[in-house]
Amino acid sequence: MSWGSILSASSESDWKRRILRVVLLGILLRLLMAFALVPQMQQMGDGPAYVRQVQQIFAGTLDHFYFPPGTALVTMPVFGMLGFSVTAEHLAGVLISIGFLLSTVYLARSMQLGGQATFLAALIAAIYPHVVLSSAQISSLPLTAVCLSMAVGAALRAVRARSSLHWCLTSLFCGLAVLTRPGTLLLAPLLLILGWSMIRHRPDHWRLTLVGAVIMGTIMGLMTLPVMLFHAGRGHGSVLATNSEWNLLLANNHHTPDYKTGHFGQRALADLDPEAEAYIRRFFDGETAEHATRQQREVMLDSARSYMARNPGRTAWRMTNRLRGFFGCDYTAARELQLVFGYSDAVFGLVMMAEGGLFLLVLYAWMIVLVGCNGSPLPGRWFHVALLTVIIAPHIAAFALAKYHLPLVPVMICASGTVGSWLLDPSTQRAEVFGKRRNVLVIMAIAVALVQAEHLYNLVILR
C-alpha cells in the first residue's frame, strides 16, 4: 500500500482502522524501546526521586513531597503489583508514554479534526522521538501532557454535549495536572473561559458555566487539599510540594547562567565551580534541597526575590532567554542515552537531529495555524496563546529547560494534523494563501532558526 493510498480520502470507518493501526505501532515502538533496546537503563533526571517517593509511601515513612506527588501517585499501582525493579520502572514509563499517544488521539477527536487530520496527528504522536526514546523513563512532563490533552478534550465534549460527566473528567485531569506540576493551576479557569466562549450565544450560558465551575472546584479541591493539609500538619506549609523555593533560587542568583538557567538543577553540587558551590551550600545541609526545612526554604525565597529586585535588568534578560529557550528543540533523551551508553558526540548529534527535528516541524505547523493559514482546530487562536501562557508562565521566573514545552506538544501535533490535511487537500489554494502571508511565514522561519541556533550553541557551551 502506497503513502498516497494511505493518505487519500476514505470513509470514517477506514480512518478509524488506520488510526488504530498507528496507535498499535506506537505502543510497539515504546515496548521495544524500553524492554528490547534499553532493558537495563536506570532512571535519569527526576525518575529516581519519584521511585523513592513511592517506596516511602508504601513504607509509611514519607514526611513530605519534595517533587509534586502526581507522578508518584500515578505509578504506585505498577510498583504495588510488580514490586521495585528496573522492569517495573520501565513499565511505569511505558504506560505514561502510551498515555501521551492515546490522549493526543483523544484530543484530536475531541477537536473534530476529521479522519485524515486525526490519522496524521496519531502518526506523529506514535513516532514522536522524544517520547519514544524516553519510554523507559518516569517523568512528570509526559504525564502533564496527558492531563492537559484529556482535560482540553473532555472540556470540549462537556460543552458540546452539556455533559456533567465530561466536566467531571475535565476536573479529574485538571486536578491531576496540578498534583503533577502545580504551575498548571490556571488550566482550570482557562477551560471554563473556553467553555463560556463556545456557548455565550445561549441564553443559559452563565448557568452552564457555573455548573462546570462548581464541579471543577469541588473535584480539584478534593484532590489537592489533602496534600496541602498533609504538608501543613508536618510544618512544611500549605503547599503541594516543597521544591518551589529551590527552583526560584536556581534561576535567580549571581551564579546562574543567563541563558541556561536550569544549569544548577542538572548538576551535583560538587560539580559546580567552588564559588557557586559555596553559595548554594549556605541554604541547606546535605547534597540537595530535598530535606530543607520550611525556614531554609523561606531564606531561599527571600534571597531569590532580593536578587530579582536588585537586578531588574538582568532578571528581565533571563526571562526573555527562558521564553526563547522554551521553544528550543528536544535533546534530553539523546543526552541521557549518551550518558548511559557512552556513544560519541557524532552519534548524539544524529539522535538529537531525529529527536529535535520532529519538534521543529510540529512547532512550525502550530505557528502556521496561529497566523491563520488554515482553520484553527480550536475555537479561536486566542486559546492557543492562552494555553501557551498557562504552560510557560511558571517557568519564566524560575527553573527552566527546553523540554518543559512537552505538555503543549499534543496541541501542536493536532495543529500539525490539520495543516497536513489542509496541504493534502487538492482544493486548497495553497499558493494564494501562502502568498498573502509570505512575509509572516518567512519571519517565523527565521525566528525559529535563530532560536534553535542560540539554543544549540548554549547546549554545547553548557552541556
Short mmCIF file of C-alpha atoms in Angstrom, two decimals, residues 39-336:
data_model
loop_
_atom_site.label_atom_id
_atom_site.label_comp_id
_atom_site.label_asym_id
_atom_site.label_seq_id
_atom_site.Cartn_x
_atom_site.Cartn_y
_atom_site.Cartn_z
CA PRO A 39 16.22 -3.09 29.13
CA GLN A 40 18.67 -2.28 31.94
CA MET A 41 18.77 1.51 31.64
CA GLN A 42 18.43 3.20 35.01
CA GLN A 43 16.14 6.13 35.71
CA MET A 44 17.55 9.54 34.80
CA GLY A 45 16.59 13.07 35.79
CA ASP A 46 13.89 13.11 38.46
CA GLY A 47 12.97 9.46 37.89
CA PRO A 48 14.83 8.07 40.93
CA ALA A 49 13.14 10.64 43.18
CA TYR A 50 9.68 9.54 42.04
CA VAL A 51 10.54 5.89 42.70
CA ARG A 52 11.85 6.86 46.13
CA GLN A 53 8.61 8.71 46.88
CA VAL A 54 6.58 5.60 46.07
CA GLN A 55 8.83 3.49 48.29
CA GLN A 56 8.35 5.93 51.16
CA ILE A 57 4.57 5.96 50.68
CA PHE A 58 4.42 2.17 50.86
CA ALA A 59 6.75 2.11 53.87
CA GLY A 60 4.81 4.85 55.67
CA THR A 61 7.94 6.98 56.07
CA LEU A 62 7.05 9.86 53.74
CA ASP A 63 7.41 13.20 55.53
CA HIS A 64 6.78 15.49 52.56
CA PHE A 65 6.62 15.59 48.78
CA TYR A 66 9.71 17.40 47.55
CA PHE A 67 8.53 16.85 43.98
CA PRO A 68 4.78 17.21 43.40
CA PRO A 69 3.00 13.92 44.18
CA GLY A 70 1.11 13.33 40.93
CA THR A 71 3.77 11.26 39.17
CA ALA A 72 4.42 9.06 42.19
CA LEU A 73 0.70 8.51 42.77
CA VAL A 74 0.09 7.50 39.15
CA THR A 75 2.95 4.98 39.14
CA MET A 76 2.04 3.44 42.51
CA PRO A 77 -0.22 0.69 41.05
CA VAL A 78 2.63 -0.61 38.89
CA PHE A 79 5.04 -0.86 41.81
CA GLY A 80 2.30 -2.20 44.05
CA MET A 81 1.72 -5.13 41.68
CA LEU A 82 5.29 -5.80 40.49
CA GLY A 83 7.47 -4.53 43.31
CA PHE A 84 10.51 -2.33 42.75
CA SER A 85 12.72 -3.34 39.85
CA VAL A 86 14.09 -1.93 36.61
CA THR A 87 11.33 -3.77 34.76
CA ALA A 88 8.64 -2.15 36.90
CA GLU A 89 10.22 1.28 36.42
CA HIS A 90 10.29 0.79 32.65
CA LEU A 91 6.69 -0.40 32.60
CA ALA A 92 5.59 2.70 34.52
CA GLY A 93 7.40 4.88 31.99
CA VAL A 94 5.93 2.98 29.05
CA LEU A 95 2.38 3.35 30.38
CA ILE A 96 2.82 7.12 30.71
CA SER A 97 4.30 7.22 27.20
CA ILE A 98 1.36 5.25 25.82
CA GLY A 99 -0.92 7.67 27.64
CA PHE A 100 0.74 10.51 25.69
CA LEU A 101 -0.21 8.78 22.44
CA LEU A 102 -3.77 7.86 23.42
CA SER A 103 -4.55 11.26 24.92
CA THR A 104 -3.31 13.02 21.78
CA VAL A 105 -5.70 10.93 19.68
CA TYR A 106 -8.49 11.68 22.17
CA LEU A 107 -7.73 15.40 21.90
CA ALA A 108 -7.73 15.27 18.09
CA ARG A 109 -11.09 13.50 18.03
CA SER A 110 -12.49 15.93 20.60
CA MET A 111 -11.45 18.78 18.31
CA GLN A 112 -13.37 17.07 15.49
CA LEU A 113 -10.41 17.36 13.14
CA GLY A 114 -11.69 14.79 10.66
CA GLY A 115 -10.34 11.35 9.81
CA GLN A 116 -7.28 12.35 7.81
CA ALA A 117 -6.10 15.05 10.22
CA THR A 118 -6.63 12.76 13.22
CA PHE A 119 -4.70 10.00 11.45
CA LEU A 120 -1.78 12.35 10.81
CA ALA A 121 -1.84 13.53 14.43
CA ALA A 122 -1.90 9.93 15.65
CA LEU A 123 1.01 9.05 13.37
CA ILE A 124 3.13 11.94 14.67
CA ALA A 125 2.31 11.11 18.29
CA ALA A 126 3.09 7.43 17.69
CA ILE A 127 6.61 8.10 16.43
CA TYR A 128 7.36 11.35 18.29
CA PRO A 129 11.06 10.71 19.01
CA HIS A 130 11.45 12.45 22.36
CA VAL A 131 8.61 10.45 23.91
CA VAL A 132 9.58 7.14 22.26
CA LEU A 133 13.26 7.48 23.22
CA SER A 134 12.22 8.30 26.80
CA SER A 135 9.70 5.46 27.07
CA ALA A 136 11.61 3.76 29.89
CA GLN A 137 11.82 6.94 31.96
CA ILE A 138 9.42 8.11 34.66
CA SER A 139 8.80 11.83 34.16
CA SER A 140 6.19 14.39 35.10
CA LEU A 141 6.27 16.08 31.68
CA PRO A 142 4.59 13.43 29.50
CA LEU A 143 2.13 12.83 32.34
CA THR A 144 1.30 16.54 32.36
CA ALA A 145 0.83 16.35 28.59
CA VAL A 146 -1.64 13.50 29.14
CA CYS A 147 -3.54 15.55 31.72
CA LEU A 148 -3.67 18.64 29.54
CA SER A 149 -4.82 16.73 26.45
CA MET A 150 -7.51 14.86 28.34
CA ALA A 151 -8.69 17.98 30.17
CA VAL A 152 -8.99 20.06 27.00
CA GLY A 153 -10.62 17.23 25.07
CA ALA A 154 -13.11 16.48 27.84
CA ALA A 155 -13.94 20.19 28.22
CA LEU A 156 -14.76 20.46 24.52
CA ARG A 157 -17.04 17.42 24.80
CA ALA A 158 -18.61 18.74 28.01
CA VAL A 159 -19.62 21.98 26.36
CA ARG A 160 -20.92 20.43 23.15
CA ALA A 161 -22.95 17.74 24.93
CA ARG A 162 -23.82 19.78 28.06
CA SER A 163 -22.38 16.81 29.92
CA SER A 164 -21.70 16.95 33.65
CA LEU A 165 -19.84 13.63 33.29
CA HIS A 166 -17.35 15.21 30.92
CA TRP A 167 -16.95 18.17 33.28
CA CYS A 168 -16.08 15.62 35.96
CA LEU A 169 -13.49 14.10 33.63
CA THR A 170 -12.11 17.56 32.86
CA SER A 171 -11.86 18.31 36.57
CA LEU A 172 -10.17 14.99 37.32
CA PHE A 173 -7.40 15.64 34.82
CA CYS A 174 -7.06 19.30 35.81
CA GLY A 175 -6.61 18.15 39.40
CA LEU A 176 -4.06 15.51 38.40
CA ALA A 177 -2.21 18.12 36.33
CA VAL A 178 -1.94 20.38 39.37
CA LEU A 179 -0.75 17.47 41.53
CA THR A 180 1.84 16.66 38.87
CA ARG A 181 3.01 20.19 38.07
CA PRO A 182 1.33 22.83 40.29
CA GLY A 183 2.12 25.55 37.76
CA THR A 184 -0.77 24.26 35.64
CA LEU A 185 -3.32 25.65 38.11
CA LEU A 186 -4.51 28.24 35.58
CA LEU A 187 -5.57 25.49 33.17
CA ALA A 188 -8.89 25.06 35.00
CA PRO A 189 -10.12 28.67 34.72
CA LEU A 190 -8.88 28.78 31.12
CA LEU A 191 -11.06 25.79 30.23
CA LEU A 192 -14.04 27.46 31.90
CA ILE A 193 -13.42 30.54 29.76
CA LEU A 194 -13.14 28.30 26.70
CA GLY A 195 -16.45 26.67 27.55
CA TRP A 196 -18.15 30.02 28.11
CA SER A 197 -16.82 31.35 24.78
CA MET A 198 -18.32 28.38 22.94
CA ILE A 199 -21.83 28.81 24.41
CA ARG A 200 -22.02 32.55 25.08
CA HIS A 201 -24.79 32.89 22.48
CA ARG A 202 -27.06 30.59 24.51
CA PRO A 203 -29.46 32.20 26.98
CA ASP A 204 -28.35 29.79 29.74
CA HIS A 205 -24.59 30.16 29.16
CA TRP A 206 -23.88 31.53 32.64
CA ARG A 207 -25.75 28.69 34.33
CA LEU A 208 -23.89 26.06 32.30
CA THR A 209 -20.56 27.72 33.04
CA LEU A 210 -21.39 27.87 36.75
CA VAL A 211 -22.19 24.15 36.76
CA GLY A 212 -18.78 23.44 35.25
CA ALA A 213 -17.08 25.74 37.76
CA VAL A 214 -18.77 24.07 40.75
CA ILE A 215 -17.87 20.59 39.53
CA MET A 216 -14.30 21.65 38.82
CA GLY A 217 -13.81 23.43 42.13
CA THR A 218 -15.22 20.52 44.11
CA ILE A 219 -13.21 17.76 42.44
CA MET A 220 -9.95 19.71 42.28
CA GLY A 221 -10.35 20.72 45.91
CA LEU A 222 -10.89 17.11 46.98
CA MET A 223 -7.75 16.11 45.08
CA THR A 224 -5.37 18.85 46.21
CA LEU A 225 -6.45 19.82 49.74
CA PRO A 226 -5.39 16.51 51.36
CA VAL A 227 -1.82 17.02 50.13
CA MET A 228 -1.75 20.59 51.39
CA LEU A 229 -3.12 19.53 54.78
CA PHE A 230 -0.60 16.69 54.91
CA HIS A 231 2.25 19.17 54.48
CA ALA A 232 0.75 21.76 56.83
CA GLY A 233 0.38 19.16 59.56
CA ARG A 234 4.09 18.40 59.34
CA GLY A 235 5.23 22.00 59.46
CA HIS A 236 6.01 22.40 55.75
CA GLY A 237 3.26 24.89 54.97
CA SER A 238 0.10 24.52 52.90
CA VAL A 239 1.89 23.52 49.71
CA LEU A 240 1.68 20.74 47.13
CA ALA A 241 5.47 20.30 47.03
CA THR A 242 8.50 21.75 48.77
CA ASN A 243 10.78 22.39 45.78
CA SER A 244 9.33 25.69 44.53
CA GLU A 245 11.66 27.93 46.52
CA TRP A 246 14.70 25.96 45.38
CA ASN A 247 13.61 26.24 41.73
CA LEU A 248 13.23 30.01 42.09
CA LEU A 249 16.64 30.33 43.73
CA LEU A 250 18.26 28.23 41.00
CA ALA A 251 17.15 30.73 38.40
CA ASN A 252 17.81 33.93 40.34
CA ASN A 253 21.25 34.29 41.86
CA HIS A 254 24.59 35.75 40.87
CA HIS A 255 25.99 32.39 39.70
CA THR A 256 23.10 31.37 37.44
CA PRO A 257 23.98 31.28 33.72
CA ASP A 258 21.95 33.92 31.92
CA TYR A 259 20.68 31.53 29.25
CA LYS A 260 20.62 28.00 30.62
CA THR A 261 19.18 28.95 33.98
CA GLY A 262 18.41 25.34 34.88
CA HIS A 263 22.15 24.63 34.89
CA PHE A 264 22.42 24.17 38.67
CA GLY A 265 19.49 21.79 38.71
CA GLN A 266 21.28 19.40 36.37
CA ARG A 267 24.50 19.21 38.35
CA ALA A 268 25.60 17.75 41.65
CA LEU A 269 26.87 20.49 43.95
CA ALA A 270 30.38 19.06 43.80
CA ASP A 271 30.36 19.56 40.00
CA LEU A 272 29.81 23.32 40.28
CA ASP A 273 32.67 25.76 40.46
CA PRO A 274 33.87 26.27 44.06
CA GLU A 275 32.36 29.75 44.46
CA ALA A 276 28.93 28.64 43.22
CA GLU A 277 29.05 25.50 45.35
CA ALA A 278 29.87 27.53 48.46
CA TYR A 279 26.99 29.90 47.70
CA ILE A 280 24.43 27.10 47.29
CA ARG A 281 25.56 25.24 50.42
CA ARG A 282 24.64 28.28 52.52
CA PHE A 283 20.96 27.46 52.14
CA PHE A 284 20.65 23.85 53.31
CA ASP A 285 22.50 20.88 54.73
CA GLY A 286 23.33 17.86 52.61
CA GLU A 287 23.77 17.50 48.87
CA THR A 288 20.27 18.52 47.75
CA ALA A 289 17.47 20.81 48.89
CA GLU A 290 15.13 17.84 49.33
CA HIS A 291 15.28 17.94 53.12
CA ALA A 292 15.39 21.72 53.54
CA THR A 293 13.28 22.99 56.43
CA ARG A 294 10.50 25.50 55.99
CA GLN A 295 12.76 28.20 57.42
CA GLN A 296 15.52 27.32 54.96
CA ARG A 297 13.03 27.40 52.09
CA GLU A 298 11.89 30.85 53.19
CA VAL A 299 15.51 32.03 53.14
CA MET A 300 15.84 30.70 49.58
CA LEU A 301 12.69 32.54 48.56
CA ASP A 302 13.80 35.80 50.19
CA SER A 303 17.23 35.55 48.57
CA ALA A 304 15.77 34.97 45.10
CA ARG A 305 13.30 37.84 45.46
CA SER A 306 16.02 40.13 46.75
CA TYR A 307 18.27 39.29 43.80
CA MET A 308 15.47 39.95 41.32
CA ALA A 309 14.65 43.30 42.94
CA ARG A 310 18.30 44.41 42.97
CA ASN A 311 18.94 43.26 39.39
CA PRO A 312 15.79 44.03 37.37
CA GLY A 313 17.63 44.36 34.07
CA ARG A 314 19.45 41.06 34.31
CA THR A 315 16.31 39.37 35.63
CA ALA A 316 14.31 40.63 32.65
CA TRP A 317 17.04 39.45 30.27
CA ARG A 318 17.00 35.98 31.82
CA MET A 319 13.21 35.88 31.49
CA THR A 320 13.42 36.60 27.77
CA ASN A 321 16.08 33.90 27.48
CA ARG A 322 13.77 31.39 29.15
CA LEU A 323 10.97 32.39 26.80
CA ARG A 324 13.16 31.72 23.76
CA GLY A 325 14.66 28.59 25.29
CA PHE A 326 11.16 27.18 25.85
CA PHE A 327 10.95 26.71 22.07
CA GLY A 328 14.36 25.06 21.79
CA CYS A 329 14.39 21.65 20.13
CA ASP A 330 14.29 18.48 22.21
CA TYR A 331 17.63 16.89 23.06
CA THR A 332 17.43 15.49 26.58
CA ALA A 333 16.54 11.91 25.59
CA ALA A 334 19.55 11.77 23.27
CA ARG A 335 21.77 13.22 26.01
CA GLU A 336 20.56 10.73 28.62
#
